[in-house]
XYZ file of C-alpha atoms in Angstrom:
332
model
C 89.630 110.907 78.407
C 89.802 112.827 82.429
C 87.764 111.110 85.524
C 85.982 112.661 87.927
C 86.214 111.327 91.412
C 83.548 111.835 94.170
C 85.070 112.867 96.862
C 81.898 114.085 99.071
C 81.775 110.732 101.038
C 85.481 110.860 102.254
C 85.830 114.386 104.564
C 89.365 113.526 104.948
C 89.751 113.427 101.609
C 87.847 116.796 100.976
C 90.396 118.466 103.546
C 93.576 117.553 102.027
C 92.520 118.828 98.409
C 91.369 122.088 99.989
C 94.927 122.194 102.640
C 96.708 121.329 99.191
C 95.465 123.894 97.010
C 95.666 126.867 99.712
C 99.096 125.890 100.448
C 99.629 126.243 96.431
C 97.801 129.827 96.101
C 100.245 130.382 99.107
C 103.436 129.278 97.280
C 102.307 131.315 93.983
C 102.289 134.374 95.941
C 105.502 134.394 97.778
C 107.480 132.172 95.286
C 105.895 133.162 91.580
C 106.951 131.192 88.450
C 110.452 132.585 87.481
C 113.693 131.299 85.185
C 115.975 132.659 87.400
C 115.510 132.781 91.210
C 117.589 133.886 94.308
C 116.888 132.538 97.359
C 116.040 134.925 100.595
C 114.066 134.484 103.788
C 110.471 135.009 101.554
C 110.981 131.857 99.827
C 112.990 129.717 102.457
C 111.362 127.555 105.600
C 113.455 125.722 108.573
C 112.232 122.872 111.019
C 114.541 120.574 112.839
C 114.626 117.678 111.443
C 113.902 113.549 113.053
C 117.819 113.702 114.726
C 116.749 117.663 115.939
C 114.180 116.352 118.137
C 115.562 113.338 118.829
C 118.899 116.099 119.877
C 116.402 117.989 121.981
C 115.549 115.054 123.742
C 118.499 114.635 124.909
C 119.267 117.650 126.428
C 115.914 117.693 128.219
C 117.760 114.066 129.801
C 120.799 115.790 130.330
C 118.874 118.989 132.286
C 117.254 116.379 134.168
C 120.145 114.483 135.079
C 122.234 117.437 136.194
C 119.767 119.061 138.103
C 118.809 115.295 139.970
C 122.673 115.050 140.737
C 123.383 118.297 140.782
C 126.511 117.908 138.551
C 128.360 121.163 137.022
C 130.161 119.273 134.323
C 126.666 117.509 133.246
C 125.585 121.134 133.266
C 128.486 122.218 131.592
C 127.628 119.891 128.482
C 123.983 120.513 128.375
C 124.803 124.312 128.623
C 127.585 123.670 125.658
C 124.608 121.415 123.266
C 122.098 124.276 123.837
C 124.501 126.383 122.849
C 125.332 124.800 118.772
C 121.464 123.566 118.929
C 120.631 127.216 119.009
C 123.314 128.506 115.864
C 122.456 125.759 113.751
C 119.472 126.918 112.113
C 122.076 130.224 111.068
C 123.962 128.511 109.768
C 121.694 125.824 108.093
C 119.593 128.908 107.152
C 123.267 130.038 105.535
C 123.759 127.603 103.652
C 121.399 128.077 101.157
C 120.408 132.173 101.432
C 121.503 134.402 98.703
C 121.778 131.329 96.197
C 120.817 132.222 92.577
C 119.459 129.305 90.396
C 118.757 130.181 86.420
C 116.864 127.603 84.238
C 119.559 127.006 81.497
C 117.645 123.948 78.783
C 115.401 121.011 79.002
C 115.810 117.799 77.115
C 113.053 116.489 75.101
C 112.442 112.156 76.168
C 110.056 109.474 75.339
C 106.861 109.019 77.357
C 107.774 106.265 79.743
C 111.010 107.610 80.292
C 112.861 110.763 82.543
C 112.995 113.863 81.078
C 116.184 116.229 82.051
C 116.702 119.758 82.821
C 120.254 121.978 83.521
C 120.020 123.920 86.241
C 122.743 126.750 87.380
C 123.620 127.036 90.846
C 125.636 130.895 91.741
C 126.216 131.506 94.968
C 127.634 135.468 96.047
C 130.483 136.124 98.412
C 133.152 133.847 100.089
C 131.010 131.729 101.936
C 130.732 128.045 101.256
C 127.575 125.978 100.305
C 127.885 122.366 100.705
C 125.746 119.150 100.124
C 122.418 121.586 98.263
C 120.356 118.842 96.682
C 117.647 119.429 93.754
C 115.093 117.189 93.704
C 111.640 116.258 92.438
C 110.422 113.980 95.097
C 110.798 111.562 95.391
C 113.198 110.572 92.821
C 116.578 111.300 94.686
C 117.823 114.203 92.352
C 121.263 115.292 92.691
C 123.634 117.208 95.105
C 125.910 119.685 94.274
C 128.906 121.463 96.738
C 129.582 125.338 95.635
C 133.339 125.447 98.155
C 136.293 125.697 95.389
C 133.927 127.095 92.350
C 131.232 130.204 92.466
C 128.571 128.341 90.139
C 127.964 124.750 88.876
C 125.424 123.700 86.473
C 123.028 120.519 87.508
C 121.403 118.119 85.941
C 118.210 116.555 87.177
C 115.171 114.072 86.173
C 111.746 114.105 86.416
C 109.777 110.668 85.325
C 107.499 111.608 81.906
C 104.740 109.432 81.134
C 102.190 111.430 78.789
C 103.370 113.111 75.229
C 103.379 116.549 74.202
C 104.635 119.732 76.905
C 104.763 118.697 80.494
C 104.752 121.485 82.608
C 106.955 120.147 85.287
C 105.822 120.897 89.090
C 107.562 122.883 92.083
C 111.323 121.815 92.283
C 112.543 121.050 95.795
C 115.801 122.714 97.036
C 117.309 121.797 100.698
C 120.107 121.347 102.566
C 120.686 119.867 106.333
C 124.032 121.301 106.142
C 126.605 121.163 108.664
C 124.897 118.301 111.281
C 121.585 117.188 110.354
C 119.616 118.302 113.139
C 117.838 121.283 110.859
C 116.351 120.935 107.247
C 115.641 124.297 105.377
C 114.326 124.099 102.033
C 112.191 126.116 99.535
C 109.718 124.609 96.359
C 111.066 126.768 93.595
C 109.439 126.982 89.813
C 111.546 127.777 87.171
C 108.878 127.600 84.230
C 110.832 123.872 83.246
C 108.675 122.764 80.408
C 109.460 119.227 78.694
C 108.718 118.107 75.450
C 107.682 114.534 75.714
C 107.511 112.359 72.165
C 105.209 109.063 72.424
C 106.857 106.033 73.905
C 107.793 103.703 70.543
C 106.016 100.406 69.696
C 107.385 98.350 67.847
C 104.975 98.175 64.296
C 107.404 96.103 62.386
C 109.476 96.417 59.472
C 109.475 99.616 57.823
C 106.908 100.177 55.261
C 109.454 100.960 52.426
C 107.591 101.440 48.740
C 104.012 100.799 50.381
C 102.475 104.620 49.938
C 100.810 105.598 47.392
C 102.577 107.878 45.252
C 102.334 111.901 44.173
C 103.380 113.348 40.648
C 106.145 111.890 38.839
C 108.304 110.333 41.752
C 108.343 106.742 42.307
C 109.558 103.086 40.501
C 107.680 102.225 37.864
C 106.738 98.266 37.811
C 105.110 96.060 35.077
C 101.424 95.701 35.898
C 98.196 96.308 35.229
C 96.971 100.102 36.037
C 97.716 102.424 33.608
C 98.476 102.003 30.043
C 102.187 103.115 28.831
C 102.730 101.537 25.250
C 101.813 99.624 22.331
C 104.362 96.621 21.256
C 104.263 93.956 18.154
C 102.092 91.405 19.303
C 104.061 88.296 20.203
C 102.495 84.756 20.611
C 101.754 83.788 23.853
C 100.501 87.425 24.191
C 97.113 87.546 26.696
C 94.024 88.117 24.372
C 92.732 90.719 26.880
C 95.731 92.735 26.397
C 95.622 92.800 22.453
C 95.036 96.181 20.958
C 91.926 95.276 18.681
C 90.974 98.865 17.859
C 93.961 99.413 16.227
C 93.546 96.551 14.770
C 90.222 96.720 13.485
C 91.709 99.626 11.549
C 93.831 98.087 9.900
C 97.063 98.225 11.711
C 99.353 95.416 12.397
C 98.071 93.738 15.427
C 99.404 95.252 18.793
C 99.625 94.050 22.443
C 99.202 96.676 25.144
C 101.585 97.423 28.001
C 100.725 98.522 31.409
C 102.923 99.595 34.019
C 102.109 100.517 37.813
C 104.018 103.033 39.536
C 105.151 102.399 43.668
C 106.581 105.308 45.567
C 110.528 104.007 45.527
C 110.847 106.661 49.158
C 109.939 106.058 52.422
C 106.712 107.940 54.084
C 105.770 107.030 57.110
C 101.749 107.516 56.163
C 99.167 107.586 59.531
C 96.983 105.692 56.702
C 99.239 102.823 57.257
C 98.423 101.996 60.508
C 94.227 102.332 60.278
C 92.100 100.196 62.688
C 94.172 101.127 65.554
C 93.478 104.443 68.024
C 95.558 107.308 68.533
C 98.218 106.872 70.729
C 99.184 103.107 69.271
C 99.725 105.222 65.788
C 102.104 107.608 67.148
C 104.013 104.901 69.220
C 104.294 103.019 66.162
C 105.363 106.136 63.879
C 108.009 107.371 66.311
C 109.169 103.233 66.274
C 109.675 103.717 62.536
C 111.391 106.815 62.605
C 113.913 105.621 65.079
C 114.478 102.386 63.092
C 114.804 104.904 59.779
C 117.531 106.956 61.627
C 119.480 103.587 62.541
C 119.532 102.473 58.711
C 120.491 105.946 57.792
C 116.815 106.030 55.288
C 115.674 108.914 54.024
C 112.039 109.015 55.599
C 108.966 111.457 55.564
C 105.657 111.973 57.443
C 101.817 111.842 56.544
C 99.673 113.107 59.574
C 96.288 114.326 58.988
C 96.902 117.892 58.590
C 100.882 117.204 58.433
C 103.115 116.749 55.920
C 106.822 116.266 56.596
C 108.982 115.598 52.869
C 112.032 113.086 53.694
C 114.973 113.981 54.721
C 117.634 112.309 56.694
C 119.416 114.080 60.079
C 119.064 115.404 63.662
C 117.491 118.222 62.950
C 114.563 116.329 60.765
C 114.138 113.228 63.101
C 113.865 115.920 65.980
C 111.082 118.219 63.256
C 108.957 114.747 62.843
C 109.133 113.645 66.614
C 108.060 117.164 67.807
C 104.651 116.545 64.833
C 104.252 113.296 67.022
C 104.628 114.379 70.287
C 102.347 117.533 69.376
C 99.385 115.957 67.318
C 96.028 116.493 68.993
C 95.363 114.200 72.220
C 92.181 112.346 70.811
C 93.370 112.913 66.876
C 91.426 115.130 64.228
């Protein structure tokens, strides 16, 4: 259930939401979603870092010192450092511009864990690229250097909370190379979508043989459900099981044999977890799936509107987990 927060009495929050919405629309126009992106001047931004502003303050103090004491050596040092500061943004910008990023693959994850994505970075020309960071803040992400190689595959992770198909937010790429006085960055939308399975939660031992049977499959056991056959009466048989109709017709005295049929296959059935909410049932079924795979037991899945026959193996496990992940949020 979505929760609507009242922001009418909080002007600062309303202003912040409006600002974020404006920036998001501007980014969508300037850097639209794509699975392959080339960084250029339209996508990159650059500003001095905290160290850069501190460097500017030091330059101002050196200038005042040189002016006050009329010291040519301090003047020379000040002009040299100003020249370094002026050319630094060019080198920092060049460390990212022209890079090609391509989405390779995403890996499914369980709710409450980290989902991973593989991204390829490729440079053009002979210029080396160093200390490039890819991350979903506030995560640290990964750093990559393109010095002795033209391209590299980078794996980064993002925490996922809810099951289903999760659209990842914009990814940040940034660099402070070479001296850390300027930061060049960009926010990229590589159309990253994760498949998130329910979080496994223990529900006790596997429900072997507890599901209802279908058709002729199953294990036959002696019981009191269905009439199986007639056998000659033996002393000690229950009088309730005597075949009185056959005896009245002039035949010998017989006793009735009954049987009950239980399914010997492992069915992970939605109905076995009756009384629990939707997410709890899915989490319990997910735990049973992993447990059955570890024990090398063929298993099937029954959900409202979905039935997957018993099988075993990575492909079957993925099919079952995907059915659990994409089950409607609030049931059927």
